[in-house]
Backbone as a printed PyTorch tensor [residue, N CA C, xyz], in Angstrom:
tensor([[[ -6.0830,  28.8690, -12.0280],
         [ -7.1040,  27.8730, -11.7320],
         [ -6.8110,  26.5910, -12.5110]],

        [[ -7.6680,  26.2380, -13.4330],
         [ -7.4670,  25.0260, -14.2310],
         [ -6.6080,  25.3550, -15.4470]],

        [[ -5.8820,  24.3650, -15.9610],
         [ -4.9570,  24.6260, -17.0610],
         [ -5.5560,  24.3210, -18.4280]],

        [[ -6.6880,  23.6200, -18.5080],
         [ -7.2800,  23.3650, -19.8170],
         [ -8.1000,  24.5800, -20.2510]],

        [[ -8.4340,  24.6440, -21.5440],
         [ -9.0670,  25.8420, -22.0860],
         [-10.5320,  25.6560, -22.4390]],

        [[-11.1490,  24.5400, -22.0310],
         [-12.5540,  24.2860, -22.3580],
         [-13.1960,  23.5210, -21.2110]],

        [[-14.3320,  24.0360, -20.7250],
         [-15.0310,  23.3930, -19.6250],
         [-16.4520,  23.0860, -20.0720]],

        [[-16.9250,  21.8850, -19.7310],
         [-18.2010,  21.3970, -20.2440],
         [-19.1370,  21.0730, -19.0900]],

        [[-20.4210,  21.3800, -19.2760],
         [-21.4460,  21.0320, -18.2960],
         [-22.7330,  20.6670, -19.0060]],

        [[-23.4370,  19.6830, -18.4730],
         [-24.7230,  19.2820, -19.0290],
         [-25.8080,  19.5860, -18.0130]],

        [[-26.8810,  20.2020, -18.4730],
         [-27.9840,  20.5320, -17.5860],
         [-29.2850,  19.9750, -18.1190]],

        [[-30.1730,  19.5780, -17.2090],
         [-31.4960,  19.0840, -17.5980],
         [-32.5460,  19.7440, -16.7160]],

        [[-33.7210,  20.0010, -17.3140],
         [-34.8450,  20.5640, -16.5660],
         [-36.1090,  20.2370, -17.3370]],

        [[-37.1020,  19.6560, -16.6710],
         [-38.3180,  19.1780, -17.3200],
         [-37.9250,  18.2530, -18.4650]],

        [[-38.2450,  18.5960, -19.7130],
         [-37.8490,  17.7170, -20.8190],
         [-36.7630,  18.3550, -21.6760]],

        [[-36.0630,  19.3550, -21.1430],
         [-34.9990,  20.0480, -21.8730],
         [-33.6310,  19.5170, -21.4750]],

        [[-32.7330,  19.4630, -22.4550],
         [-31.3510,  19.0570, -22.2040],
         [-30.4400,  20.1020, -22.8460]],

        [[-29.4700,  20.6010, -22.0700],
         [-28.5420,  21.6160, -22.5620],
         [-27.1070,  21.1370, -22.3950]],

        [[-26.3170,  21.2640, -23.4700],
         [-24.8880,  20.9820, -23.4230],
         [-24.1740,  22.3220, -23.4840]],

        [[-23.4150,  22.6380, -22.4370],
         [-22.7660,  23.9360, -22.2950],
         [-21.2590,  23.7720, -22.4360]],

        [[-20.6530,  24.5710, -23.3230],
         [-19.1990,  24.6020, -23.4850],
         [-18.7320,  26.0130, -23.1520]],

        [[-17.8080,  26.1060, -22.1920],
         [-17.3230,  27.3830, -21.7040],
         [-15.8460,  27.5340, -22.0550]],

        [[-15.4840,  28.6290, -22.7100],
         [-14.0920,  28.9170, -23.0500],
         [-13.7660,  30.3290, -22.5750]],

        [[-12.4770,  30.6440, -22.3350],
         [-12.1310,  32.0120, -21.9400],
         [-12.5590,  32.9970, -23.0210]],

        [[-13.1220,  34.1290, -22.6170],
         [-13.5920,  35.1130, -23.5930],
         [-14.0800,  36.3750, -22.9340]],

        [[-15.0750,  37.0260, -23.5820],
         [-15.5370,  38.3450, -23.1480],
         [-16.9630,  38.3500, -22.6080]],

        [[-17.6050,  37.1850, -22.4800],
         [-18.9460,  37.1460, -21.9170],
         [-20.0460,  36.9320, -22.9360]],

        [[-19.7040,  36.4980, -24.1640],
         [-20.7250,  36.2390, -25.1770],
         [-21.3850,  34.8880, -24.9110]],

        [[-22.7070,  34.8380, -25.0470],
         [-23.4410,  33.5870, -24.8790],
         [-24.1870,  33.3040, -26.1720]],

        [[-23.9450,  32.1250, -26.7500],
         [-24.5900,  31.7090, -27.9820],
         [-25.4220,  30.4640, -27.6980]],

        [[-26.6990,  30.4890, -28.1020],
         [-27.6050,  29.3570, -27.9000],
         [-28.0630,  28.8670, -29.2640]],

        [[-27.7480,  27.6200, -29.5940],
         [-28.1050,  27.0150, -30.8840],
         [-27.7100,  27.9020, -32.0680]],

        [[-26.5230,  28.4920, -31.9940],
         [-26.0000,  29.3050, -33.0890],
         [-26.5160,  30.7300, -33.1260]],

        [[-27.3780,  31.1080, -32.2100],
         [-27.9210,  32.4670, -32.1650],
         [-27.5340,  33.1400, -30.8570]],

        [[-27.5200,  34.4820, -30.8500],
         [-27.2410,  35.2160, -29.6210],
         [-28.3390,  34.9280, -28.6070]],

        [[-27.9860,  34.9050, -27.3320],
         [-28.9340,  34.5250, -26.2850],
         [-30.1460,  35.4540, -26.2690]],

        [[-29.9500,  36.7410, -26.5670],
         [-31.0680,  37.6970, -26.5520],
         [-31.9920,  37.5160, -27.7540]],

        [[-31.4740,  36.9540, -28.8430],
         [-32.3250,  36.6410, -29.9940],
         [-33.0790,  35.3380, -29.7710]],

        [[-32.4480,  34.4030, -29.0660],
         [-33.0430,  33.0730, -28.8830],
         [-34.1930,  33.0990, -27.8880]],

        [[-34.0060,  33.7670, -26.7350],
         [-35.0460,  33.8080, -25.7100],
         [-35.8530,  35.0930, -25.8370]],

        [[-37.1880,  34.9920, -25.8110],
         [-38.0170,  36.1770, -26.0430],
         [-38.0960,  37.1220, -24.8470]],

        [[-37.7920,  36.6320, -23.6430],
         [-37.9540,  37.4600, -22.4500],
         [-36.6080,  37.7080, -21.7830]],

        [[-36.4250,  38.9290, -21.3130],
         [-35.1830,  39.3010, -20.6380],
         [-35.0280,  38.5350, -19.3250]],

        [[-36.1420,  38.1620, -18.6860],
         [-36.0530,  37.4070, -17.4290],
         [-35.4020,  36.0430, -17.6460]],

        [[-35.6420,  35.4220, -18.8130],
         [-34.9880,  34.1490, -19.1210],
         [-33.4780,  34.3270, -19.1980]],

        [[-33.0310,  35.4110, -19.8440],
         [-31.5950,  35.6790, -19.9850],
         [-30.9750,  35.9390, -18.6170]],

        [[-31.6640,  36.7310, -17.7900],
         [-31.1560,  37.0060, -16.4400],
         [-31.0830,  35.7220, -15.6260]],

        [[-32.0880,  34.8520, -15.7750],
         [-32.1490,  33.5980, -15.0230],
         [-30.9740,  32.6870, -15.3640]],

        [[-30.6540,  32.5390, -16.6520],
         [-29.5690,  31.6220, -17.0150],
         [-28.1930,  32.1880, -16.6950]],

        [[-28.0930,  33.5130, -16.4850],
         [-26.8010,  34.1290, -16.1360],
         [-26.5280,  34.1260, -14.6310]],

        [[-27.4900,  33.6830, -13.8210],
         [-27.3410,  33.7610, -12.3680],
         [-26.0790,  33.1030, -11.8160]],

        [[-25.6770,  31.8970, -12.2790],
         [-24.4280,  31.3250, -11.7460],
         [-23.2000,  32.1960, -12.0530]],

        [[-23.1930,  32.8440, -13.2210],
         [-22.0750,  33.7190, -13.5840],
         [-22.0640,  34.9630, -12.6980]],

        [[-23.2430,  35.5030, -12.4070],
         [-23.3410,  36.6800, -11.5400],
         [-22.9060,  36.3300, -10.1220]],

        [[-23.3330,  35.1600,  -9.6270],
         [-23.0000,  34.7470,  -8.2610],
         [-21.4910,  34.5630,  -8.0810]],

        [[-20.8090,  34.0590,  -9.1280],
         [-19.3620,  33.8300,  -9.0350],
         [-18.5500,  34.9950,  -9.5960]],

        [[-19.2450,  36.0560, -10.0220],
         [-18.6140,  37.2700, -10.5750],
         [-17.7120,  36.9500, -11.7660]],

        [[-18.2220,  36.1280, -12.6970],
         [-17.4590,  35.7510, -13.8890],
         [-18.2430,  36.0450, -15.1670]],

        [[-19.1190,  37.0850, -15.1450],
         [-19.9640,  37.3800, -16.3070],
         [-19.1640,  37.6570, -17.5720]],

        [[-18.0670,  38.4080, -17.4530],
         [-17.2900,  38.8110, -18.6320],
         [-15.9860,  38.0380, -18.7620]],

        [[-15.9310,  36.8240, -18.1970],
         [-14.7150,  36.0260, -18.2110],
         [-14.7570,  34.9150, -19.2500]],

        [[-15.9620,  34.4330, -19.5800],
         [-16.0950,  33.2700, -20.4610],
         [-17.0260,  33.5450, -21.6290]],

        [[-16.7150,  32.9220, -22.7700],
         [-17.6700,  32.8290, -23.8740],
         [-18.3390,  31.4700, -23.7390]],

        [[-19.6590,  31.4460, -23.8530],
         [-20.4180,  30.2230, -23.6240],
         [-21.1890,  29.8540, -24.8820]],

        [[-21.0250,  28.6040, -25.2990],
         [-21.7810,  28.0660, -26.4270],
         [-22.6880,  26.9750, -25.8960]],

        [[-23.9720,  27.0430, -26.2630],
         [-24.9630,  26.1140, -25.7320],
         [-25.6990,  25.4370, -26.8720]],

        [[-25.8840,  24.1060, -26.7430],
         [-26.7960,  23.3650, -27.6110],
         [-27.9210,  22.8910, -26.7120]],

        [[-29.1510,  23.3130, -27.0230],
         [-30.2900,  22.9450, -26.1720],
         [-31.4280,  22.4580, -27.0490]],

        [[-32.1280,  21.4120, -26.5750],
         [-33.3200,  20.9600, -27.2840],
         [-34.3300,  20.4080, -26.2950]],

        [[-35.5860,  20.3530, -26.7270],
         [-36.6690,  19.8370, -25.9030],
         [-37.2530,  20.8980, -24.9970]],

        [[-38.5320,  20.7500, -24.6960],
         [-39.1820,  21.6310, -23.7350],
         [-39.4610,  23.0150, -24.2690]],

        [[-39.8270,  23.9080, -23.3580],
         [-40.1260,  25.3000, -23.6970],
         [-39.0350,  26.2250, -23.1840]],

        [[-39.3220,  27.5130, -23.2170],
         [-38.3040,  28.4990, -22.8480],
         [-37.8670,  28.3630, -21.3960]],

        [[-38.8220,  28.1550, -20.4900],
         [-38.4800,  28.0800, -19.0680],
         [-37.6430,  26.8430, -18.7670]],

        [[-38.0260,  25.6960, -19.3230],
         [-37.2510,  24.4720, -19.1150],
         [-35.8650,  24.5900, -19.7000]],

        [[-35.7610,  25.1900, -20.8860],
         [-34.4530,  25.3660, -21.5200],
         [-33.5820,  26.3130, -20.7180]],

        [[-34.1840,  27.3730, -20.1720],
         [-33.4280,  28.3090, -19.3370],
         [-32.8750,  27.6060, -18.0990]],

        [[-33.7030,  26.8020, -17.4410],
         [-33.2500,  26.0660, -16.2560],
         [-32.1610,  25.0640, -16.5810]],

        [[-32.2800,  24.4090, -17.7470],
         [-31.2610,  23.4380, -18.1620],
         [-29.9320,  24.1410, -18.4340]],

        [[-29.9820,  25.2800, -19.0870],
         [-28.7530,  26.0360, -19.3860],
         [-28.1140,  26.5270, -18.0870]],

        [[-28.9370,  26.9950, -17.1550],
         [-28.4100,  27.4820, -15.8720],
         [-27.6650,  26.3740, -15.1300]],

        [[-28.2390,  25.1640, -15.1000],
         [-27.5640,  24.0410, -14.4500],
         [-26.2880,  23.6660, -15.2070]],

        [[-26.3240,  23.6990, -16.5340],
         [-25.1380,  23.3980, -17.3420],
         [-24.0110,  24.3830, -17.0900]],

        [[-24.3590,  25.6700, -17.0000],
         [-23.3440,  26.6980, -16.7110],
         [-22.7540,  26.4810, -15.3290]],

        [[-23.6080,  26.1700, -14.3380],
         [-23.1160,  25.9270, -12.9780],
         [-22.1550,  24.7450, -12.9540]],

        [[-22.4920,  23.6680, -13.6770],
         [-21.6100,  22.4970, -13.7090],
         [-20.3090,  22.7890, -14.4440]],

        [[-20.3610,  23.6080, -15.4890],
         [-19.1350,  23.9970, -16.1960],
         [-18.2430,  24.8460, -15.2890]],

        [[-18.8580,  25.7160, -14.4920],
         [-18.0820,  26.5220, -13.5350],
         [-17.4190,  25.6360, -12.4820]],

        [[-18.1120,  24.5820, -12.0400],
         [-17.5080,  23.6380, -11.0940],
         [-16.3220,  22.9210, -11.7350]],

        [[-16.4510,  22.5780, -13.0180],
         [-15.3570,  21.9390, -13.7570],
         [-14.1650,  22.8890, -13.8470]],

        [[-14.4340,  24.1720, -14.0890],
         [-13.3820,  25.1890, -14.1750],
         [-12.6570,  25.3490, -12.8430]],

        [[-13.4130,  25.3060, -11.7530],
         [-12.8680,  25.5680, -10.4110],
         [-12.4780,  24.2820,  -9.6770]],

        [[-12.3160,  23.1690, -10.4070],
         [-12.1070,  21.8710,  -9.7530],
         [-10.7890,  21.7690,  -8.9840]],

        [[ -9.7840,  22.5690,  -9.3320],
         [ -8.4940,  22.5020,  -8.6260],
         [ -8.5110,  23.2610,  -7.3040]],

        [[ -9.4970,  24.1310,  -7.1030],
         [ -9.5970,  24.9290,  -5.8850],
         [-10.1370,  24.0620,  -4.7440]],

        [[ -9.7770,  24.4010,  -3.5040],
         [-10.2610,  23.6580,  -2.3370],
         [-11.7680,  23.8890,  -2.1740]],

        [[-12.5900,  22.8310,  -2.1980],
         [-14.0470,  23.0190,  -2.1190],
         [-14.5420,  23.5410,  -0.7740]],

        [[-13.7070,  23.5090,   0.2510],
         [-14.1280,  23.9800,   1.5690],
         [-13.8410,  25.4570,   1.8100]],

        [[-13.0620,  26.1030,   0.9210],
         [-12.7650,  27.5180,   1.1270],
         [-13.9970,  28.3550,   0.7920]],

        [[-14.1090,  29.5180,   1.4130],
         [-15.2790,  30.3840,   1.2270],
         [-15.3680,  30.9380,  -0.1890]],

        [[-14.2390,  31.0240,  -0.9000],
         [-14.2430,  31.5810,  -2.2580],
         [-14.4340,  30.5160,  -3.3250]],

        [[-14.5700,  29.2500,  -2.9420],
         [-14.7280,  28.2000,  -3.9440],
         [-16.0950,  28.3280,  -4.6180]],

        [[-16.1140,  28.0810,  -5.9290],
         [-17.3570,  28.1750,  -6.6910],
         [-18.3870,  27.1790,  -6.1670]],

        [[-17.9210,  25.9940,  -5.7180],
         [-18.8560,  24.9820,  -5.2150],
         [-19.6590,  25.5300,  -4.0410]],

        [[-18.9820,  26.1810,  -3.0980],
         [-19.6590,  26.7170,  -1.9190],
         [-20.6240,  27.8450,  -2.3030]],

        [[-20.1890,  28.7220,  -3.2200],
         [-21.0260,  29.8490,  -3.6560],
         [-22.2700,  29.3490,  -4.3800]],

        [[-22.0710,  28.4250,  -5.3370],
         [-23.1880,  27.9290,  -6.1470],
         [-24.1310,  27.0570,  -5.3230]],

        [[-23.5790,  26.2750,  -4.4050],
         [-24.4010,  25.4100,  -3.5520],
         [-25.3000,  26.2550,  -2.6510]],

        [[-24.7200,  27.3130,  -2.0740],
         [-25.4810,  28.2010,  -1.1960],
         [-26.6220,  28.8780,  -1.9560]],

        [[-26.3820,  29.2230,  -3.2200],
         [-27.4170,  29.8820,  -4.0390],
         [-28.4170,  28.8800,  -4.6130]],

        [[-28.1130,  27.5770,  -4.5370],
         [-29.0340,  26.5440,  -5.0050],
         [-28.9550,  26.2500,  -6.4850]],

        [[-27.8100,  26.5220,  -7.1280],
         [-27.6770,  26.3270,  -8.5760],
         [-27.1380,  24.9530,  -8.9530]],

        [[-26.6530,  24.1690,  -7.9910],
         [-26.0780,  22.8670,  -8.3140],
         [-27.1580,  21.7810,  -8.3350]],

        [[-28.2090,  21.9800,  -7.5620],
         [-29.2600,  20.9700,  -7.4450],
         [-30.0890,  20.8950,  -8.7180]],

        [[-30.3180,  19.6870,  -9.2070],
         [-31.1340,  19.4720, -10.3960],
         [-32.5910,  19.4530,  -9.9770]],

        [[-33.4200,  20.2650, -10.6120],
         [-34.8440,  20.3210, -10.3090],
         [-35.5210,  19.1340, -10.9880]],

        [[-35.9100,  18.1260, -10.2160],
         [-36.4060,  16.8670, -10.7760],
         [-37.8780,  16.9140, -11.1490]],

        [[-38.5560,  18.0410, -10.9040],
         [-39.9810,  18.0980, -11.2150],
         [-40.2060,  18.0210, -12.7200]],

        [[-41.1110,  17.1440, -13.1300],
         [-41.4810,  17.0660, -14.5390],
         [-42.9650,  16.7640, -14.6170]],

        [[-43.5040,  16.7970, -15.8140],
         [-44.9380,  16.5940, -15.9840],
         [-45.3250,  15.1750, -15.5850]],

        [[-46.3980,  15.0750, -14.8010],
         [-46.8900,  13.7790, -14.3560],
         [-47.7110,  13.1460, -15.4770]],

        [[-47.6130,  11.8310, -15.6280],
         [-48.3010,  11.1850, -16.7400],
         [-49.8070,  11.1550, -16.5320]],

        [[-50.5290,  11.1200, -17.6410],
         [-51.9900,  11.0110, -17.6160],
         [-52.3750,   9.5910, -17.2000]],

        [[-53.3900,   9.4820, -16.3260],
         [-53.8440,   8.1720, -15.8720],
         [-55.1100,   7.7670, -16.6290]],

        [[-55.3350,   6.4650, -16.8040],
         [-56.5410,   6.0190, -17.5140],
         [-57.8160,   6.3790, -16.7460]],

        [[-58.8470,   6.7690, -17.4750],
         [-60.1120,   7.1300, -16.8580],
         [-60.1770,   8.5580, -16.3610]],

        [[-59.0520,   9.2710, -16.4030],
         [-59.0170,  10.6700, -15.9820],
         [-58.7410,  11.5570, -17.1870]],

        [[-59.0380,  12.8510, -17.0410],
         [-58.8240,  13.7850, -18.1500],
         [-57.3740,  14.2640, -18.2280]],

        [[-56.6910,  14.2450, -17.1010],
         [-55.2820,  14.6170, -17.0550],
         [-54.5790,  13.6910, -16.0800]],

        [[-53.5340,  14.1750, -15.4240],
         [-52.8340,  13.3460, -14.4510],
         [-53.7260,  13.0670, -13.2350]],

        [[-54.5040,  14.0840, -12.8130],
         [-55.3470,  13.9350, -11.6260],
         [-56.7700,  14.4310, -11.8330]],

        [[-56.9970,  15.2020, -12.8540],
         [-58.3060,  15.7970, -13.1220],
         [-59.2990,  14.7130, -13.5150]],

        [[-60.3410,  14.5550, -12.6890],
         [-61.3680,  13.5460, -12.9610],
         [-62.4320,  14.1370, -13.8840]],

        [[-63.1820,  13.2810, -14.6020],
         [-64.2790,  13.7990, -15.4220],
         [-65.3260,  14.4520, -14.5150]],

        [[-66.0760,  15.4030, -15.0680],
         [-67.0820,  16.1110, -14.2930],
         [-68.1330,  15.1310, -13.7710]],

        [[-68.5190,  15.2860, -12.5170],
         [-69.4900,  14.3860, -11.8920],
         [-70.8970,  14.9470, -12.0850]],

        [[-71.8010,  14.0730, -12.4940],
         [-73.1870,  14.4800, -12.6700],
         [-74.0550,  13.6520, -11.7190]],

        [[-74.7890,  14.3360, -10.8460],
         [-75.6290,  13.6430,  -9.8790],
         [-76.8640,  13.0400, -10.5530]],

        [[-77.4120,  13.7290, -11.5540],
         [-78.6040,  13.2450, -12.2730],
         [-78.3730,  13.1760, -13.7470]]])
């Protein structure tokens, strides 16, 4: 595939930003210097961020180091997932993107390349939240 030994991807979700560095290895994932299972409290978060690796059948091919900040667990998980998907695209960049085995086609079909642009809507003046109006009193 590619001849370099380090692939990088950046992912964002809500207010979280993740920098993902992928190197050849045995499938270890480190988040902010800690093991992924120690960093995230729920197993569903770990399964969610591994989805691009499962889809491309490369779970035990790379060691992944992640620096993530901002947001909560769900936003950080989504940011890491997008970062891993982009790093996989960087790894597979020499392959023909139109072939059925290309990572781009696999990840695109699964929906892992698209950045989820939804974020918290700002609070408006005179309202209690973004849209929540104060309670109405008839009398």
